[in-house]
Coordinates of C-alpha atoms in Angstrom, one line a residue:
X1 CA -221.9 -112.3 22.4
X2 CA -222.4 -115.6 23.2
X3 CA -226.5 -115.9 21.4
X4 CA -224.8 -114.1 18.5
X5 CA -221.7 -116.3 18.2
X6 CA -223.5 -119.9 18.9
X7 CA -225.9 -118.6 16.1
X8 CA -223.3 -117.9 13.7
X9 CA -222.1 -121.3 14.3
X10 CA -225.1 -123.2 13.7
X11 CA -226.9 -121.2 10.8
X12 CA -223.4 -121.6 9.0
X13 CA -222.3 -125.0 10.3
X14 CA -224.3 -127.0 7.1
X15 CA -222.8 -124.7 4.3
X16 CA -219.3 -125.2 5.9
X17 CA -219.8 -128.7 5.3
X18 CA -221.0 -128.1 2.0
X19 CA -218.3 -126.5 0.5
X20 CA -215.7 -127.7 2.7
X21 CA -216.3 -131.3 1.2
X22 CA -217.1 -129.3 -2.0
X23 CA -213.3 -127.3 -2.0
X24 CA -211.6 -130.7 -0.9
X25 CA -213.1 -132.8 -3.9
X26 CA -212.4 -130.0 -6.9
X27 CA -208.9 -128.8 -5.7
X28 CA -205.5 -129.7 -8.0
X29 CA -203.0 -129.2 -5.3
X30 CA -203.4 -132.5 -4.2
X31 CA -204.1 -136.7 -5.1
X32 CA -207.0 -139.0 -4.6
X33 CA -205.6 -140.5 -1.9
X34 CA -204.8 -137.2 0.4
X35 CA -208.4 -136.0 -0.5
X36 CA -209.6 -139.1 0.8
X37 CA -207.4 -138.2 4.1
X38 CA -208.8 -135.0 4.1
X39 CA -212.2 -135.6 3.8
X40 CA -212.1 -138.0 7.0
X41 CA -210.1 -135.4 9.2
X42 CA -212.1 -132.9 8.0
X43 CA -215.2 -134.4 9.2
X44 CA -213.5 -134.9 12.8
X45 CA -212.9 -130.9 12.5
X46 CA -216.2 -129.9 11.5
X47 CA -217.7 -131.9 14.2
X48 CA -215.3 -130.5 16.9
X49 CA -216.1 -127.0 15.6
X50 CA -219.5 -126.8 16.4
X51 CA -218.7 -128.3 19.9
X52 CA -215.9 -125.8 20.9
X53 CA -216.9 -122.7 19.0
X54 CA -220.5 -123.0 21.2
X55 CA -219.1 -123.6 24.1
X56 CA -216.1 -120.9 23.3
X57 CA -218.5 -118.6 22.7
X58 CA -220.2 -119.1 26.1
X59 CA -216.8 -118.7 27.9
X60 CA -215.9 -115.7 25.8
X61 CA -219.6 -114.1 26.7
X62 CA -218.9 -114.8 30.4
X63 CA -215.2 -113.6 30.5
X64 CA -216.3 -110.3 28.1
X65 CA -219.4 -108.8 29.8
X66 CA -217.9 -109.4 33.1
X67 CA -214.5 -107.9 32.3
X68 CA -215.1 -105.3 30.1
X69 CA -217.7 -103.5 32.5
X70 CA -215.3 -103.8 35.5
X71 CA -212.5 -102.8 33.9
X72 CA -214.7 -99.7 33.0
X73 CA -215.4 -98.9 36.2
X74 CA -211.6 -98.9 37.5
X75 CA -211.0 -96.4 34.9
X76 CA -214.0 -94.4 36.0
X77 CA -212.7 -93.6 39.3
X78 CA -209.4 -92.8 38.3
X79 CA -207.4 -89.4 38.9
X80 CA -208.9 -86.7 37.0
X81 CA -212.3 -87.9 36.8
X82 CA -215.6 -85.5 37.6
X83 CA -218.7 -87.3 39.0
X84 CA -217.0 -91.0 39.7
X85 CA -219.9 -92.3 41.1
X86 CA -222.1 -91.7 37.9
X87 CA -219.3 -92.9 35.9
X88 CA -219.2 -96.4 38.1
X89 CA -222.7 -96.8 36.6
X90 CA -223.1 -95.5 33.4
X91 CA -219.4 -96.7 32.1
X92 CA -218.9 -99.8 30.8
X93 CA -222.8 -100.7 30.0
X94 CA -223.5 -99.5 26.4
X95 CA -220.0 -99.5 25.2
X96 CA -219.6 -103.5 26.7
X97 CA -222.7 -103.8 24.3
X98 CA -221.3 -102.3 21.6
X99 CA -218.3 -103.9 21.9
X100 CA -220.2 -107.5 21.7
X101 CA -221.8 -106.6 18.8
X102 CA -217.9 -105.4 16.9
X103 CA -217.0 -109.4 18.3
X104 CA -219.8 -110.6 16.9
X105 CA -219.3 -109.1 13.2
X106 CA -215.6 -110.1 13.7
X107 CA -216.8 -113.5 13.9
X108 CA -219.4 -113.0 10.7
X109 CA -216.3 -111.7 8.8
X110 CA -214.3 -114.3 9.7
X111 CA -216.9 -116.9 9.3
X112 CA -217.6 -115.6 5.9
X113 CA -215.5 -113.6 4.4
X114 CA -211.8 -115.4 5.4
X115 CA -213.4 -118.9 5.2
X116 CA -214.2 -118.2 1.6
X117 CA -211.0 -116.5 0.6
X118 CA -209.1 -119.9 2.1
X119 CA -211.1 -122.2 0.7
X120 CA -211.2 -120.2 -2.8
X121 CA -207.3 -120.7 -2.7
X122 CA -207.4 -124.1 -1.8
X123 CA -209.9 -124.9 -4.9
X124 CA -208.9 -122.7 -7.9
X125 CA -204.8 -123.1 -7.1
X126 CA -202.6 -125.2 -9.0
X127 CA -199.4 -126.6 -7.6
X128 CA -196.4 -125.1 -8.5
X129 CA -194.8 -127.7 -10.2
X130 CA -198.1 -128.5 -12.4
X131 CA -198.0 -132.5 -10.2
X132 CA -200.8 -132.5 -7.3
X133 CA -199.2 -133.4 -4.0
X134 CA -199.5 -137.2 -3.0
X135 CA -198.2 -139.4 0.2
X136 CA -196.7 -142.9 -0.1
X137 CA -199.2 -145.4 1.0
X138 CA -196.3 -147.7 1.9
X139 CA -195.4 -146.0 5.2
X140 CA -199.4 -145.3 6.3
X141 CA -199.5 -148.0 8.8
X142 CA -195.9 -147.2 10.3
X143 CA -197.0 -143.6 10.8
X144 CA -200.5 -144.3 12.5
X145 CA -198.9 -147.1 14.9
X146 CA -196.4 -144.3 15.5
X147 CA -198.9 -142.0 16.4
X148 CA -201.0 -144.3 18.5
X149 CA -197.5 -145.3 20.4
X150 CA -196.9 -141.4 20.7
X151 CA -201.1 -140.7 21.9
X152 CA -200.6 -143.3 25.1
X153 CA -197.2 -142.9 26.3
X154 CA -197.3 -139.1 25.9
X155 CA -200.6 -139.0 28.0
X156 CA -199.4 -141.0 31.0
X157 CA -195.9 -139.2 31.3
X158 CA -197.1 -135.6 30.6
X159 CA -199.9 -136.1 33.1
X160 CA -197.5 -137.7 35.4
X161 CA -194.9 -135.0 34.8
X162 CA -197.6 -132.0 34.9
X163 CA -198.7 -134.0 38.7
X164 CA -194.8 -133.7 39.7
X165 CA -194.7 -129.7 38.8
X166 CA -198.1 -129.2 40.2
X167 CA -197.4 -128.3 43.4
X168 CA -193.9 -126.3 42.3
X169 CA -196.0 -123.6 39.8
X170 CA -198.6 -123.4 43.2
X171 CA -196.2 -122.4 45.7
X172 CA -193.8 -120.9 43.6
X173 CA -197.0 -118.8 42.0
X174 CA -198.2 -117.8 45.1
X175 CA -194.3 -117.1 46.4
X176 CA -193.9 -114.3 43.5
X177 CA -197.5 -113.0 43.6
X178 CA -196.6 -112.3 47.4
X179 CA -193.4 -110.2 47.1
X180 CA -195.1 -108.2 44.1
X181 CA -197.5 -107.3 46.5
X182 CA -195.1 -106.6 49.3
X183 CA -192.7 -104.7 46.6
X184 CA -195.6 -103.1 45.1
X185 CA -194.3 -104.7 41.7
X186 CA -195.5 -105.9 38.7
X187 CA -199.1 -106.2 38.2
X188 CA -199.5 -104.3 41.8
X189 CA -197.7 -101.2 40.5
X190 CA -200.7 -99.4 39.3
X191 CA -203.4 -98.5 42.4
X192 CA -206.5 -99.4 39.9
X193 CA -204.9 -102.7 39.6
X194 CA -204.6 -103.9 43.0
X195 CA -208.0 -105.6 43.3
X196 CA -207.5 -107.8 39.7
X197 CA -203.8 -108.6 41.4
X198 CA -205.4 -109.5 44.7
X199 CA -207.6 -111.9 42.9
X200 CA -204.9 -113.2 40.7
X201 CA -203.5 -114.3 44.6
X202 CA -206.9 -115.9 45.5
X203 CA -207.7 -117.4 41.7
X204 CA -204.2 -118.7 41.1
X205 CA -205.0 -122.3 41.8
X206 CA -207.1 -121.9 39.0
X207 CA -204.6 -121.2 36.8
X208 CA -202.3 -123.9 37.9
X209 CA -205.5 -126.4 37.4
X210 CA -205.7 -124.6 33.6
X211 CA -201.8 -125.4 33.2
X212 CA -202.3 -128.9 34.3
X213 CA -205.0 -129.5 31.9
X214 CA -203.4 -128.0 29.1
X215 CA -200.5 -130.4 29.5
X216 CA -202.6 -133.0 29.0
X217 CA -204.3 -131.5 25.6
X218 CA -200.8 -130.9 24.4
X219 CA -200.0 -134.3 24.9
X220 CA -202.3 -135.3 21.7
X221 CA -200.2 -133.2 19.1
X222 CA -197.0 -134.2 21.0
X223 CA -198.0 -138.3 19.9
X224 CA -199.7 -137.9 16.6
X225 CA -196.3 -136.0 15.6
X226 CA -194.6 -139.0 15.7
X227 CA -196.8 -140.0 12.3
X228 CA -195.6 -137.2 10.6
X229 CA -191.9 -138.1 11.8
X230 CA -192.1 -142.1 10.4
X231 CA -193.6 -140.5 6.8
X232 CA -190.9 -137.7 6.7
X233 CA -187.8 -140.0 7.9
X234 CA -189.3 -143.1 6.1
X235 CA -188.4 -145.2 9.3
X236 CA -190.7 -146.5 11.9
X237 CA -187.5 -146.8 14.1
X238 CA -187.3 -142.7 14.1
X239 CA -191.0 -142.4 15.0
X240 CA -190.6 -144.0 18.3
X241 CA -187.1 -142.8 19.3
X242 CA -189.3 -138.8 18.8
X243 CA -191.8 -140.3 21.0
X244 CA -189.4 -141.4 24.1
X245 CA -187.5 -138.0 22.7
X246 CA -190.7 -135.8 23.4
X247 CA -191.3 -136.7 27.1
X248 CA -187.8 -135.3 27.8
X249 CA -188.6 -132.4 25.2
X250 CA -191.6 -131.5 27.5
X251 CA -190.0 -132.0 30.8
X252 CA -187.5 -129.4 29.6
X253 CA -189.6 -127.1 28.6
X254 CA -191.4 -127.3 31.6
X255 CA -188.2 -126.9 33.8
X256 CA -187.5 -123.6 31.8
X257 CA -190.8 -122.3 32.7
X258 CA -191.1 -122.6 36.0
X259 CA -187.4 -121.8 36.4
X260 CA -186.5 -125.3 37.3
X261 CA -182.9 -127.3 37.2
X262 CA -181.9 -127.1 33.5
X263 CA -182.1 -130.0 31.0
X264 CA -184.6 -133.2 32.1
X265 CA -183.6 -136.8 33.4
X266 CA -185.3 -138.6 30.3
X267 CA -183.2 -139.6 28.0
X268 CA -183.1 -137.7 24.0
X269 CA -182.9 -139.8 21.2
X270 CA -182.0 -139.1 17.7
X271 CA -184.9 -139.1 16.2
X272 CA -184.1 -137.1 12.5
X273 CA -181.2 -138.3 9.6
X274 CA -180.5 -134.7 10.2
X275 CA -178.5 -134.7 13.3
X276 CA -179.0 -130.8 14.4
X277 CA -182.9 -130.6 13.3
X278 CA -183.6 -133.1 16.0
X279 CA -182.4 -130.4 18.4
X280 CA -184.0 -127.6 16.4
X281 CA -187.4 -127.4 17.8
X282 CA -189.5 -124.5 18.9
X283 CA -189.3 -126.3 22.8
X284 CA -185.9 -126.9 22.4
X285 CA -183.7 -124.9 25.1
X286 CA -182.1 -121.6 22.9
X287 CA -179.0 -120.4 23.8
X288 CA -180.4 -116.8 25.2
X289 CA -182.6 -118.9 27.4
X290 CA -179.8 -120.9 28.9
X291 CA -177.9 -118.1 29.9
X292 CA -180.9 -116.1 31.5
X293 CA -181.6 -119.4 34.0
X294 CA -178.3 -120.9 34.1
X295 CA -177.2 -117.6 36.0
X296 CA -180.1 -117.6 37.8
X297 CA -181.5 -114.4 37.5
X298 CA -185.0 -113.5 38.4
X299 CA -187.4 -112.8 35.4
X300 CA -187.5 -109.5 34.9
X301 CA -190.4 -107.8 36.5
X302 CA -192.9 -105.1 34.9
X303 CA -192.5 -101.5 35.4
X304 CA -195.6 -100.4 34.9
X305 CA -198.9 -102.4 34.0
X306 CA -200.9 -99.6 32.2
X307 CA -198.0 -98.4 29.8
X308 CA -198.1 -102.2 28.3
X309 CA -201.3 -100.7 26.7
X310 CA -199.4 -98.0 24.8
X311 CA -197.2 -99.7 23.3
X312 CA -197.3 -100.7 19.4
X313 CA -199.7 -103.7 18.2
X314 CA -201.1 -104.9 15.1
X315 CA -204.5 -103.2 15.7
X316 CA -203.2 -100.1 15.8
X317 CA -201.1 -100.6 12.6
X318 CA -204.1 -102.1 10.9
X319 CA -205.8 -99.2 11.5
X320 CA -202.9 -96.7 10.1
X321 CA -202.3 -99.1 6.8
X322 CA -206.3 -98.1 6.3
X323 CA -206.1 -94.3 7.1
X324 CA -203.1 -94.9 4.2
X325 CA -205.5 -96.6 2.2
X326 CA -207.8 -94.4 2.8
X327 CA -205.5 -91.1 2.0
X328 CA -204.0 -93.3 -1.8
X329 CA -207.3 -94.7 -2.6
X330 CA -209.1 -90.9 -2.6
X331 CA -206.2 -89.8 -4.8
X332 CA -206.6 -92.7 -7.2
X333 CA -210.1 -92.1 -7.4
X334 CA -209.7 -88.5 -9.0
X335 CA -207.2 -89.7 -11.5
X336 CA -209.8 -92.6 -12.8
X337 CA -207.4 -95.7 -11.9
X338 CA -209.8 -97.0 -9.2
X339 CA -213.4 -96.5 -11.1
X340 CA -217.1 -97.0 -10.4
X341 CA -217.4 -100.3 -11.1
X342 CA -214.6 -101.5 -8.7
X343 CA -216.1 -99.5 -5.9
X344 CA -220.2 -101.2 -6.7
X345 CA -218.8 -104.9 -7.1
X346 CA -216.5 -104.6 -3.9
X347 CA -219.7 -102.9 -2.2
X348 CA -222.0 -106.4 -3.7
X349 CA -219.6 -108.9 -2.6
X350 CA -217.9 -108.9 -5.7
X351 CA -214.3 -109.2 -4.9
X352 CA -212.9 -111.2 -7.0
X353 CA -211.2 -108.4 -9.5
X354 CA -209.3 -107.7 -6.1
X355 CA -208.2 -104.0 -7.1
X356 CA -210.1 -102.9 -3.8
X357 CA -209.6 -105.5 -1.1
X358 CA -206.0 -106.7 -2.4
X359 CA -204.3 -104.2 -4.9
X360 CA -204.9 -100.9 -2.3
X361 CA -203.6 -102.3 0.5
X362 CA -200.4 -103.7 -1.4
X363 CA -199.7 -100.3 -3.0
X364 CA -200.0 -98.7 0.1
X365 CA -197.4 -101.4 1.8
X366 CA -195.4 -101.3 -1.7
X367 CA -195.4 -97.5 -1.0
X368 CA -193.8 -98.1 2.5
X369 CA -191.3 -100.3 1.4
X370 CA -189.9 -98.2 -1.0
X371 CA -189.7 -94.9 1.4
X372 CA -188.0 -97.4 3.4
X373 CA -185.4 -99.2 0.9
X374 CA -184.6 -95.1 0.1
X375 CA -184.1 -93.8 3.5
X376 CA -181.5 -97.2 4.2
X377 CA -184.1 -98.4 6.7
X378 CA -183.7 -101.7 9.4
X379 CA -187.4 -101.9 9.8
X380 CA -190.6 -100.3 7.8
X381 CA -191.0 -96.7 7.6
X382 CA -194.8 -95.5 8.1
X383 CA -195.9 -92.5 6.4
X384 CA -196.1 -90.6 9.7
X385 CA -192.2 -91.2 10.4
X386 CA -192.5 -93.8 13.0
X387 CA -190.2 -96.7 12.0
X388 CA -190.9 -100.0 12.7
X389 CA -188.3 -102.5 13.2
X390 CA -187.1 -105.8 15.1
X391 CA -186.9 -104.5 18.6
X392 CA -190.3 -102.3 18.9
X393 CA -192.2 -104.6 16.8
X394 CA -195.4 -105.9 18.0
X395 CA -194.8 -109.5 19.8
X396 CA -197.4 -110.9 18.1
X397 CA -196.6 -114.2 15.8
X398 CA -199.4 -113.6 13.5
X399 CA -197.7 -109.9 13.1
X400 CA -194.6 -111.7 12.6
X401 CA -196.1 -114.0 9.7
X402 CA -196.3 -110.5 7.8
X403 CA -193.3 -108.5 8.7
X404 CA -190.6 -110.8 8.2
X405 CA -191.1 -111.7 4.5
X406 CA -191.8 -107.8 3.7
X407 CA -188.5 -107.1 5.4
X408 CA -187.3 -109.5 2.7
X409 CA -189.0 -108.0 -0.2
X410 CA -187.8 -104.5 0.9
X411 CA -183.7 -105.9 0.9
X412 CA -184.7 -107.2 -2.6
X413 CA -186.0 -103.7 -4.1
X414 CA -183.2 -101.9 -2.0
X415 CA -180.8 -104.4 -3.9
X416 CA -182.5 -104.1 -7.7
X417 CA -182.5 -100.2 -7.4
X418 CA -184.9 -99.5 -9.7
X419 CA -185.3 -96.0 -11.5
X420 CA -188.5 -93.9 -11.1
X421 CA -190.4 -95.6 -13.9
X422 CA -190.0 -98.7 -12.7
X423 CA -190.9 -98.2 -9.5
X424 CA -194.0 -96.6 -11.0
X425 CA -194.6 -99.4 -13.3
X426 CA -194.2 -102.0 -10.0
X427 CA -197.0 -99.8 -8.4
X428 CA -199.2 -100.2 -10.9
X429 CA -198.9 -104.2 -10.9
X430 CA -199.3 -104.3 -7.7
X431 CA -202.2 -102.0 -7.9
X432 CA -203.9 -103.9 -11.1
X433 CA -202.2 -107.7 -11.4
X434 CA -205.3 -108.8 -10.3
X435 CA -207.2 -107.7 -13.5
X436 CA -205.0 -108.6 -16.9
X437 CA -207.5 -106.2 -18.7
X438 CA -206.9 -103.2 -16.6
X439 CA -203.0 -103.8 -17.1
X440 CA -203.2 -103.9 -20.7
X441 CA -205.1 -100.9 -20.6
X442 CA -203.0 -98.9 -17.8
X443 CA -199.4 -99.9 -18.7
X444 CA -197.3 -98.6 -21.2
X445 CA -194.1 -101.1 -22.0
X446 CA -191.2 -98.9 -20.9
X447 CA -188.8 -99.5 -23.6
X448 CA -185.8 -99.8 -20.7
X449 CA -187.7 -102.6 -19.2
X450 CA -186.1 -106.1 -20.2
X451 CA -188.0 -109.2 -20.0
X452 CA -185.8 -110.5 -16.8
X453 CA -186.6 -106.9 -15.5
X454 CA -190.2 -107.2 -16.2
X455 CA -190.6 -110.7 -14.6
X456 CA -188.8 -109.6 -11.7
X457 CA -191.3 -107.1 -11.0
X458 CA -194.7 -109.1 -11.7
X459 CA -193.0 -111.3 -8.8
X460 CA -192.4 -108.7 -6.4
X461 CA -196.3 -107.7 -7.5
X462 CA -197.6 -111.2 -6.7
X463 CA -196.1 -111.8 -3.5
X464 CA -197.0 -108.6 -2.0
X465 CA -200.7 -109.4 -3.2
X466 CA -199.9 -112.7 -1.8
X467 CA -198.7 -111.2 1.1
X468 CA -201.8 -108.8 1.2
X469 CA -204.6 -111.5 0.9
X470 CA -203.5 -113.2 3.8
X471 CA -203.8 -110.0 6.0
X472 CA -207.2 -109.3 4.6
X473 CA -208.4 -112.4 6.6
X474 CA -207.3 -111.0 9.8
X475 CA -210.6 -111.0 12.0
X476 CA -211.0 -107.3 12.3
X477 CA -210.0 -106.4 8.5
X478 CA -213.1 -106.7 7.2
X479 CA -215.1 -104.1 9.4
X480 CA -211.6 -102.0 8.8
X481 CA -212.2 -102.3 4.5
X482 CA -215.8 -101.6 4.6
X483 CA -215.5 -98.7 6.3
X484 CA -212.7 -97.8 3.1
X485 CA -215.1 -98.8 0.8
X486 CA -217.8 -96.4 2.7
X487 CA -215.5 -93.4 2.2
X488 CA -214.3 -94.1 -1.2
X489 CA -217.8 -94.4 -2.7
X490 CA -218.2 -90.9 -1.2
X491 CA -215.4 -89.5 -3.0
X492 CA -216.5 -90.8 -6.0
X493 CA -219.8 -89.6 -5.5
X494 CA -218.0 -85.9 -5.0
X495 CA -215.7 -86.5 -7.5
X496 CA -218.4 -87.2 -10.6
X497 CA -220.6 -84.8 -8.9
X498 CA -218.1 -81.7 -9.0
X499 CA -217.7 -83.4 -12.6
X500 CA -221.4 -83.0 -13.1
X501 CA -221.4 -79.2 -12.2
X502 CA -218.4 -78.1 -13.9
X503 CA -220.1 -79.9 -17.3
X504 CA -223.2 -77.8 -16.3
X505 CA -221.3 -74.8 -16.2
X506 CA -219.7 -74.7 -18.9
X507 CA -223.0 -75.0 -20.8
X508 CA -224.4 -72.3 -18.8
X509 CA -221.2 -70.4 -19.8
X510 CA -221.6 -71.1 -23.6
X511 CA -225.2 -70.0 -23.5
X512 CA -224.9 -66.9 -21.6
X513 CA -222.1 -66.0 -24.3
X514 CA -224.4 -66.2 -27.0
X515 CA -226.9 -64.6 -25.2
X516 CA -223.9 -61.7 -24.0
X517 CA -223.6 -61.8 -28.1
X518 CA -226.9 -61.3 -29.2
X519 CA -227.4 -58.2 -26.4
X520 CA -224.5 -56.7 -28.1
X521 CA -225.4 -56.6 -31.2
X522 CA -228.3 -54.4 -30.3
X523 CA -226.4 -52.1 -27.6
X524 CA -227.7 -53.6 -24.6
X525 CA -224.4 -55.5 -23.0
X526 CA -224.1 -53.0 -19.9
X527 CA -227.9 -53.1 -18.5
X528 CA -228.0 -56.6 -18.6
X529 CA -224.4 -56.9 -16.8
X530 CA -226.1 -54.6 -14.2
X531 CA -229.3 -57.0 -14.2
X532 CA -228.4 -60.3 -14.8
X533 CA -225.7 -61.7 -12.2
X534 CA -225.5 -64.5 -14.6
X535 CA -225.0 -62.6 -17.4
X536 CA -221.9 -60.9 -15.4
X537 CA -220.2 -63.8 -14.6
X538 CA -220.4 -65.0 -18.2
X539 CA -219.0 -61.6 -19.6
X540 CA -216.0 -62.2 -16.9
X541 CA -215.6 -65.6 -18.4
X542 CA -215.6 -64.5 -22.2
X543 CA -213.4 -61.5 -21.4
X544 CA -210.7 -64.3 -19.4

């Protein structure tokens, strides 16, 4: 993992910077003077990449081949197993292998495949409004003094703050570890866990040493905030009240996680014109969360550490939305809709049509949204039954970047009701939006279909694809689609091929008739049925 990652990095690292710098220069969305911005923080980035993605992928490599193997082994000797001994050894070695390899292409895709869809956006897109976005160059200086302000006092009191809790998340660490062992609780529930939970006891100054140092990194996006505060608020007086504001926005924070006295000593100033969006952020205290510590109640403990694997998580629904794809795509295949071409260029990197890699997918989610604006749904309907909605979703924020603007797109088709042609008509646009040519050639104007109808739906069709592009970047999407692609070149092989024979058939069929004729005409029809299997089968035919 980690030879195959570093390598990544480096062979790619010069053609990043190439068409980074390349992208940046030849985009419309934004001025002169922001690509001039860009370029110089896009040089600090590319720099820091190749630094941290090396030396992540030598941390990753570590953690990987030593969990994965271990892990392995804990299952191999659980209840139920024949021969554990064998299975301490041979478990866990090829398929920790393996495994590295999936990471690896994960990377490659990502590296590759997501890096070019991004940057593609970023180049050919036009902002909405038709004017390229542009900063004032009047409140520049105010923003970076602001930001150097926030850098230094942010790093001496988070560091001196993190040095105060230090010895709090220790003992208090250690104090809960303790009784979960005692209690048999938590992460010592399960027997095959005890070892990983007694090492969590031993390694947990480790962790506290992790937490400490990460209070110090977050210190640097805590500060250079402030810049972004002074150019939003258009006063330099706002951009240091947020940086005195954010020590006592961390302090709280902190005090909430490790079940501290509510609120902070440091004083909160207003530090937006916007009274209430000064108290709005994502560290803020929420109302939920004050009434959890405020009553003092203990976090509430695990019941069981192995059924946290079962639940629902964005893997496994990746997986079903391709299975759907996979079931659609067959379907679309025999009627002609998806043809050869789409299936070759997708196959030779030659995605930009997008009726394969975007318009599938979004007719397969456009599919579930509809079962699930019909059946009066709170959540997302799969095609197996299970419904998805707020309370079993997968906690995952990424997962939550997708689901809560379909769950707005579903509201908005359960609210437009359309009739059965429409919704057909919305599937294809969703399906073929991508290629004007292909919509020209597939839709029929329903006479019904108003122009404020008609626009309605090419938006619904654009944000889904929208929508759909993002998810294609996800890291293991790509390895998910070419394994589509794989089965959907198949059935189009089986599909022309079964084409193929029936066309040969019927010529056989025409020619056995005339030959069924000629033997006829000279009294000889019955010994050549006897004879000639052939010659049976056509008489069958004729006489059908």
């Amino acid at each position: 993992m980690t030879i195959g990652i570093s390598a990544l990095i480096l062979g790619l690292w010069p053609m990043h910077v190439i068409w980074t710098y390349y992208c940046i220069i030849r985009t419309k969305m934004v001025g002169p003077v922001v690509k001039l911005l860009l370029l110089i923080a896009v040089t600090v980035i590319l720099v820091l990449w190749i630094i941290l993605g090396i030396t992540g992928s030598i941390l990753a490599g570590l953690a990987y081949g030593f969990l994965a193997p271990a892990m392995a082994t804990f299952d191999a000797v659980g209840e139920g197993k024949e021969k554990p001994l064998v299975h301490c050894f041979l478990d866990g070695t090829w398929s920790t292998i393996t495994g590295s390899c999936t990471v690896v292409r994960d990377v490659k895709d990502m590296l590759l495949h997501s890096y070019f869809s991004i940057m593609d956006e970023v180049r050919l897109h036009a902002p909405p409004d038709g004017k390229p976005y542009e900063i004032r160059l009047l409140h520049i200086p105010g923003a970076i003094l602001a930001a150097a302000c926030g850098l230094v006092v942010d790093a001496i009191m988070f560091t001196l703050i993190a040095l105060y809790k230090f010895p709090v998340m220790l003992f208090k660490g250690w104090k809960r570890l303790i009784e979960d062992l005692v209690g048999r609780e938590g992460p010592f529930l399960e027997t095959a866990c005890m070892p990983f939970a007694g090492l969590a006891i031993i390694l947990w100054p480790l962790a506290v040493i992790g937490a400490f140092l990460a209070s110090i990194i977050c210190s640097i996006p805590f500060g250079a905030y402030a810049a972004v505060i002074v150019y939003q608020e258009s006063s330099f007086f706002f951009g240091l009240s947020y940086v005195l504001s954010s020590v006592s926005i961390f302090d709280e924070y902190t005090n909430d996680v490790l079940d501290m006295a509510p609120g902070s000593c440091f004083p909160r100033f207003k530090y937006r014109k916007d009274e209430a969006s000064s108290h709005g952020g994502s560290l803020s205290r929420h109302t939920s969360f004050k009434g959890k510590h405020d009553g003092k109640k203990a976090p509430q403990r695990v019941t069981s550490f192995k059924s946290s694997f079962d639940e629902y998580n964005p893997f496994k629904l990746l997986d079903l939305l391709f299975i759907e794809c996979k079931h659609h795509g067959k379907d679309l295949v025999a009627e002609g809709v998806i043809n050869p071409k789409d299936i070759e260029g997708t196959k030779a990197g030659k995605v930009s049509n997008g009726v394969l890699n975007v318009g599938l997918p979004a007719y397969v989610i456009l599919k579930a949204l509809l079962r699930s604006a019909k059946a009066n749904s709170d959540g997302l309907i799969l095609s197996d039954g299970f419904e998805i909605t707020s309370d079993n979703r997968p906690k995952s924020k990424i997962f939550e970047w997708f689901f809560d603007p379909l769950m707005v797109i579903k509201d908005q088709i359960k609210a437009e009701n359309f009739t059965e042609e429409e919704e057909a008509y919305l599937e294809k646009q969703v399906l073929l939006i991508s290629d004007p040519k292909r919509i020209k050639e597939n839709l029929i104007r329903l006479p019904s279909l108003s122009e404020q109808k008609q626009a309605e739906i090419e938006a619904f069709a654009r944000r889904l694809q929208g929508i759909t592009k993002s998810m294609s970047r996800y890291p293991t999407a790509k390895r998910r689609f070419d394994v589509l692609v794989k089965s959907l070149s198949e059935e189009l092989a089986r599909t022309m091929g079964s084409q193929t024979a029936n066309g040969s058939q019927v010529r056989k069929t025409k020619s056995g008739i005339v030959r069924m004729l000629s033997q006829r005409s000279v009294g000889k029809t019955t010994g050549i049925q006897g004879d000639d299997p052939e010659a049976q089968l056509t008489s069958d035919v004729y006489t059908e």
